[in-house]
Tab-separated table of C-alpha atoms in Angstrom:
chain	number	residue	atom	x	y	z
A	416	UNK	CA	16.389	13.126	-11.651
A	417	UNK	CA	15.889	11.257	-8.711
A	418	UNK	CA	12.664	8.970	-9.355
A	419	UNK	CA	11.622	8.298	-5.511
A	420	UNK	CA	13.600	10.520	-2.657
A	421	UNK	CA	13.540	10.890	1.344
A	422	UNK	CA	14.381	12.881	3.450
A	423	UNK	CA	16.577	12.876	5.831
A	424	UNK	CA	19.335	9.871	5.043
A	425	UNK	CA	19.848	9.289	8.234
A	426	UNK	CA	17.384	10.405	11.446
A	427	UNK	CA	19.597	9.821	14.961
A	428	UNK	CA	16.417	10.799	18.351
A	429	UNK	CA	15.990	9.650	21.468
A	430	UNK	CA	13.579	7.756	22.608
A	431	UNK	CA	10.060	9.767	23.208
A	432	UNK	CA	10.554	12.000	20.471
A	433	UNK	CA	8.002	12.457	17.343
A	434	UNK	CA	9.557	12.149	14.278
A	435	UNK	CA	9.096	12.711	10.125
A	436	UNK	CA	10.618	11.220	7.362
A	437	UNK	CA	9.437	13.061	3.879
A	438	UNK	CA	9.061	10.894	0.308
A	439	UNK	CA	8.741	12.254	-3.271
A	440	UNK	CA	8.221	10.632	-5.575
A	441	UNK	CA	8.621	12.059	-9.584
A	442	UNK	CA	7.299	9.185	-11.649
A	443	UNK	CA	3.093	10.384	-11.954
A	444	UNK	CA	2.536	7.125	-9.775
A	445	UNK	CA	-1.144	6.549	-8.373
A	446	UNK	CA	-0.104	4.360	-5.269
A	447	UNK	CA	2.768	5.005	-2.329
A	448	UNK	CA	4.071	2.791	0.098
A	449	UNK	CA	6.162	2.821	3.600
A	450	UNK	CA	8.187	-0.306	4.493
A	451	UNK	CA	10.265	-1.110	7.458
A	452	UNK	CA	13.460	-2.859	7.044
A	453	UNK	CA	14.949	-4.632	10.223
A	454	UNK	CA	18.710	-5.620	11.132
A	455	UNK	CA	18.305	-9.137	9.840
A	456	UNK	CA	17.324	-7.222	6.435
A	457	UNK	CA	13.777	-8.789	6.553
A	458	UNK	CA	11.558	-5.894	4.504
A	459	UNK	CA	7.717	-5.194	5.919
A	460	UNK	CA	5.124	-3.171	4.101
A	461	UNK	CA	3.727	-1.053	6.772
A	462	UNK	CA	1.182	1.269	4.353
A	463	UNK	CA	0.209	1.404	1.206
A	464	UNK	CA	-1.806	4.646	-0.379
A	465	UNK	CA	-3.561	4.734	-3.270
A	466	UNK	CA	-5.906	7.594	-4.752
A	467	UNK	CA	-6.790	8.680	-1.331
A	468	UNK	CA	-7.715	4.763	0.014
A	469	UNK	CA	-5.202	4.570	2.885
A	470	UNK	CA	-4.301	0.543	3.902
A	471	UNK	CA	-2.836	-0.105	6.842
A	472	UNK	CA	-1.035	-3.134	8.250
A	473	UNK	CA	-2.443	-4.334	11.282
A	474	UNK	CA	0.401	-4.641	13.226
A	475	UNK	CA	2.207	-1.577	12.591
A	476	UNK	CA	1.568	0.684	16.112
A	477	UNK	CA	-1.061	3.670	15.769
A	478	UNK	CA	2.486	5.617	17.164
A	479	UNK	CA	2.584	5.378	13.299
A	480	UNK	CA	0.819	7.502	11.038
A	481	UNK	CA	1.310	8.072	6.906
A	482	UNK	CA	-0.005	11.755	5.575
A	483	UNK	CA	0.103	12.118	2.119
A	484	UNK	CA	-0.774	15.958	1.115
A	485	UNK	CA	-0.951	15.082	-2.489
A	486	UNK	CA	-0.388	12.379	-5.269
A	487	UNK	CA	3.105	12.925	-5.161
A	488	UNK	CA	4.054	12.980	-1.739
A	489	UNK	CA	3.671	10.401	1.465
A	490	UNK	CA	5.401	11.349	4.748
A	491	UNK	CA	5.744	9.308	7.803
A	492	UNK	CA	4.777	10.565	11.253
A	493	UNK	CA	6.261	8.865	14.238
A	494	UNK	CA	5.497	9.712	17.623
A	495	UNK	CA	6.935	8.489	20.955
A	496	UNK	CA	9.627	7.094	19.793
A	497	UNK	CA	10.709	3.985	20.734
A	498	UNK	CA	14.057	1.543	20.826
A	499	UNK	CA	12.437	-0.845	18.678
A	500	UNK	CA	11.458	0.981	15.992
A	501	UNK	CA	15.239	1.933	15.033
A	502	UNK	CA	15.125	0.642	11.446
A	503	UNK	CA	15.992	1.665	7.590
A	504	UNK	CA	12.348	2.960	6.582
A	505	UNK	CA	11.495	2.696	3.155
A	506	UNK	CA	9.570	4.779	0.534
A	507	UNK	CA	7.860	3.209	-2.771
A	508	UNK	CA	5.556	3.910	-5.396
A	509	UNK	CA	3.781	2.205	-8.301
A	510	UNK	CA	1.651	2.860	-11.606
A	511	UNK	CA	-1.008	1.156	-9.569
A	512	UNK	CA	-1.414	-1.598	-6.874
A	513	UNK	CA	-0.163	-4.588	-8.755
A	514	UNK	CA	3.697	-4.685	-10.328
A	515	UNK	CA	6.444	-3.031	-10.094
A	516	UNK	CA	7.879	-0.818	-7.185
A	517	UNK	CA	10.611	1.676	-7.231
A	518	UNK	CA	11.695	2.340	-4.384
A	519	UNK	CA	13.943	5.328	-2.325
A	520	UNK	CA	17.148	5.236	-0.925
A	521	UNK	CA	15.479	4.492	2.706
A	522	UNK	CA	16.051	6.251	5.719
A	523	UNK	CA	18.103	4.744	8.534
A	524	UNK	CA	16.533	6.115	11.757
A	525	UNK	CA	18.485	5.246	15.229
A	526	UNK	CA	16.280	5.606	18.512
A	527	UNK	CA	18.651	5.941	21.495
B	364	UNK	CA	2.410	-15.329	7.140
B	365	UNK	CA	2.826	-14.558	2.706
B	366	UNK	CA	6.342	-14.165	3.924
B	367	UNK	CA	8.647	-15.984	1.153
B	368	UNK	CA	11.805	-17.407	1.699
B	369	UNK	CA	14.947	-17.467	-0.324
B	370	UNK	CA	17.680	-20.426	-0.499
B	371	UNK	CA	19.991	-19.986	0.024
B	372	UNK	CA	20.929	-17.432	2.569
B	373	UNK	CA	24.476	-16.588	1.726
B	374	UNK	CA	25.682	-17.566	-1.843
B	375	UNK	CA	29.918	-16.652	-2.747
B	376	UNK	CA	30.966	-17.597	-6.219
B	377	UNK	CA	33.633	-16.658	-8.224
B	378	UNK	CA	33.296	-13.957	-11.184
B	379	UNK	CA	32.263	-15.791	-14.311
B	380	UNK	CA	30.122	-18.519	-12.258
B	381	UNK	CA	26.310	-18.774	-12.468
B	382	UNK	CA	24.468	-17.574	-9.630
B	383	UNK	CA	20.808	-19.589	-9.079
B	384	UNK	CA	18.757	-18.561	-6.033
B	385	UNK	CA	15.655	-20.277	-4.802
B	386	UNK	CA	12.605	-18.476	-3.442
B	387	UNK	CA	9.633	-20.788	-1.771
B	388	UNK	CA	6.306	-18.950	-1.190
B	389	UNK	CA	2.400	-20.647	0.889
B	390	UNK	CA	-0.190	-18.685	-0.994
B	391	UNK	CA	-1.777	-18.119	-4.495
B	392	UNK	CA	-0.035	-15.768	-6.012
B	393	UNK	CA	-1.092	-13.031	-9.163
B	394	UNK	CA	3.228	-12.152	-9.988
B	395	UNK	CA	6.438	-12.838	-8.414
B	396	UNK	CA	8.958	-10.280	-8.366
B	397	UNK	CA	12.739	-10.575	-8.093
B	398	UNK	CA	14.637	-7.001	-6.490
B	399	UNK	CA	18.074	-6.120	-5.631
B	400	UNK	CA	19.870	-4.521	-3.040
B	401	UNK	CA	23.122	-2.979	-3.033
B	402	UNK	CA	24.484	-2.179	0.565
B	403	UNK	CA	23.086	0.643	2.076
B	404	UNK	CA	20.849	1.205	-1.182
B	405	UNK	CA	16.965	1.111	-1.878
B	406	UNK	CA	15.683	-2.043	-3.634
B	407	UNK	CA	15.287	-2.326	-7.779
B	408	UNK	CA	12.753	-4.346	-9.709
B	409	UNK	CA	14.899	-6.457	-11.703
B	410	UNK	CA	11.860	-8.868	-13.190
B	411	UNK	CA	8.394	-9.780	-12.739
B	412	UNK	CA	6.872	-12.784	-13.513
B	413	UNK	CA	3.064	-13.829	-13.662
B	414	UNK	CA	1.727	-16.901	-12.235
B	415	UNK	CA	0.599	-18.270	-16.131
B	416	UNK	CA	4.336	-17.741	-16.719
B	417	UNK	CA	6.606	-20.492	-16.191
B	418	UNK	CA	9.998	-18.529	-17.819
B	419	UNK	CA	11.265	-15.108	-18.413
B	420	UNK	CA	14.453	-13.305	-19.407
B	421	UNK	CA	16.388	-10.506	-19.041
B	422	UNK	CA	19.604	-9.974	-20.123
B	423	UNK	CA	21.623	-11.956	-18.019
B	424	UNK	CA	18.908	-12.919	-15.646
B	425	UNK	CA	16.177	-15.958	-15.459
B	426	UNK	CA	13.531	-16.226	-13.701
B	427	UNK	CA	11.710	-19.251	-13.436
B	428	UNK	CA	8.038	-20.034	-11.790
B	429	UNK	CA	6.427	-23.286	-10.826
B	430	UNK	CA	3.287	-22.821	-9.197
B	431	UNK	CA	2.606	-26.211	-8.299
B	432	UNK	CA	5.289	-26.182	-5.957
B	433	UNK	CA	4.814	-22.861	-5.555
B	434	UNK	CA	9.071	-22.214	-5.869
B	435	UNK	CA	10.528	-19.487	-7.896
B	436	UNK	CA	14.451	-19.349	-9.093
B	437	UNK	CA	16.406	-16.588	-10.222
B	438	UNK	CA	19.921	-17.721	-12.540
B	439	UNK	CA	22.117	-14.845	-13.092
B	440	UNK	CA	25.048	-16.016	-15.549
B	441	UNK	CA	28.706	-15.088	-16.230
B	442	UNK	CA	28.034	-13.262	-12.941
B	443	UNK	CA	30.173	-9.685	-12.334
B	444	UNK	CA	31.518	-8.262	-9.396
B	445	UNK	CA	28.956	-5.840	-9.164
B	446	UNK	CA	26.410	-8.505	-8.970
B	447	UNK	CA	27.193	-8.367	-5.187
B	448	UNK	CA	24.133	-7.741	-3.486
B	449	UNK	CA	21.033	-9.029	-1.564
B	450	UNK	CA	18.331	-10.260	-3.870
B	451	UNK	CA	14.779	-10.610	-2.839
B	452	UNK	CA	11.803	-12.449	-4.149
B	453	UNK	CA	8.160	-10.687	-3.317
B	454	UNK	CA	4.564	-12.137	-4.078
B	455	UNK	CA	1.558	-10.567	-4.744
B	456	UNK	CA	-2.088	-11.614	-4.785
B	457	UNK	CA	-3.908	-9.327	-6.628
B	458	UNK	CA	-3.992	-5.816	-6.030
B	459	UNK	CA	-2.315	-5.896	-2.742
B	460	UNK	CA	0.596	-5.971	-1.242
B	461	UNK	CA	4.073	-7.040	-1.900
B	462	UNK	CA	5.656	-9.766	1.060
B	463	UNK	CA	8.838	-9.991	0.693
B	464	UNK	CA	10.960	-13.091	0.718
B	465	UNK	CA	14.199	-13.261	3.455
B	466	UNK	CA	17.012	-12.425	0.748
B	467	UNK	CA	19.859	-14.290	-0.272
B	468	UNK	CA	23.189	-12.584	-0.292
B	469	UNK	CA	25.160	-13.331	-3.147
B	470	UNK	CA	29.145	-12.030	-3.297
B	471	UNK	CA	31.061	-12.271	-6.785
B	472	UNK	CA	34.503	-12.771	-5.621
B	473	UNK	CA	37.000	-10.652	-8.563
């Protein structure tokens, strides 16, 4: 009964490539989120989605781009993949856009 | 930058020992929120406290909140083993976003 899942666990591409990374979530929350988590363990929201109303941090790159088909779902799309970007990517959700987050198991994703 | 930052870093104490961890935050804030992280784990919402609250408990956790100096600490008691983790403190203003704090790692030695 996982409450927030993505997919894959682990995403190993070379640089250039476009990438997804899927995220469920089971709970009947309104709002989704993407976060970045670098290798000094600092965590960055990148997106947050709510009822349609996409938010988008300014300084994540347009390379970056959140689709979210329905309620329940929010997948990131990366393209040209870059060294930088090699990260543990996060997936959250919430009742609504203040409290709580639960979040997945994150995605570790190594650009080479 | 809503970043917040946690003091200290890197906390080892031994099992049975009270853990306290210090989180400083710059802006107004609506709630404060305290999460965990195991290695190689998502984060979990361990408490959440609002900015007209100065105290709250849970179990073996508390949180405390002074706006004024806009500083947060989290005391976990008769800590465990599997208290080992990063913790995190996060700040919200309103109906936006979470900024996380820089963690503090905390190891219960056995």
């Amino acid at each position: 009964d996982t409450a927030v899942s993505q997919t894959p666990k682990y995403l190993v591409t070379q640089m250039g490539n476009d990438k997804s990374i899927k995220c469920e979530q089971n709970l009947g929350h309104d709002t989704m989120y993407w976060y970045k988590q670098d290798s000094k363990k600092f965590l960055k929201i990148m997106f947050s989605y709510n009822n349609k109303e996409l938010i988008i941090n300014e300084t994540v790159p347009n390379r970056f781009s959140p689709k979210s088909p329905d309620k329940a779902h929010l997948n990131l799309h990366i393209n040209s993949l870059e060294l930088g970007d090699s990260a543990v990517y996060f997936c959250a959700s919430s009742w609504d856009r203040e409290g709580e987050q639960y979040f997945g198991p994150g995605t570790r994703l190594t650009v080479t | 930058s809503q970043q917040g930052e946690e003091d200290p870093q890197a906390l080892s104490i031994q099992e049975g020992e009270n853990a306290t961890m210090n989180c400083s935050y710059k802006t107004s804030i609506n709630n404060l929120q305290w999460y965990r992280q195991n290695s190689g784990r998502g984060l979990v919402h361990l408490i959440l406290i609002r900015s007209n609250e100065r105290e709250k408990h849970s179990g073996r956790l508390r949180v405390t909140l002074d706006t004024s100096k806009k500083s947060s600490s989290l005391l976990i008691t008769a800590s465990r083993a599997a208290d080992t983790a990063s913790y995190f403190c996060a700040t919200q203003t309103g109906a936006n976003n979470l900024f996380f704090g820089t963690g503090t790692r905390l190891t219960v030695i056995p």
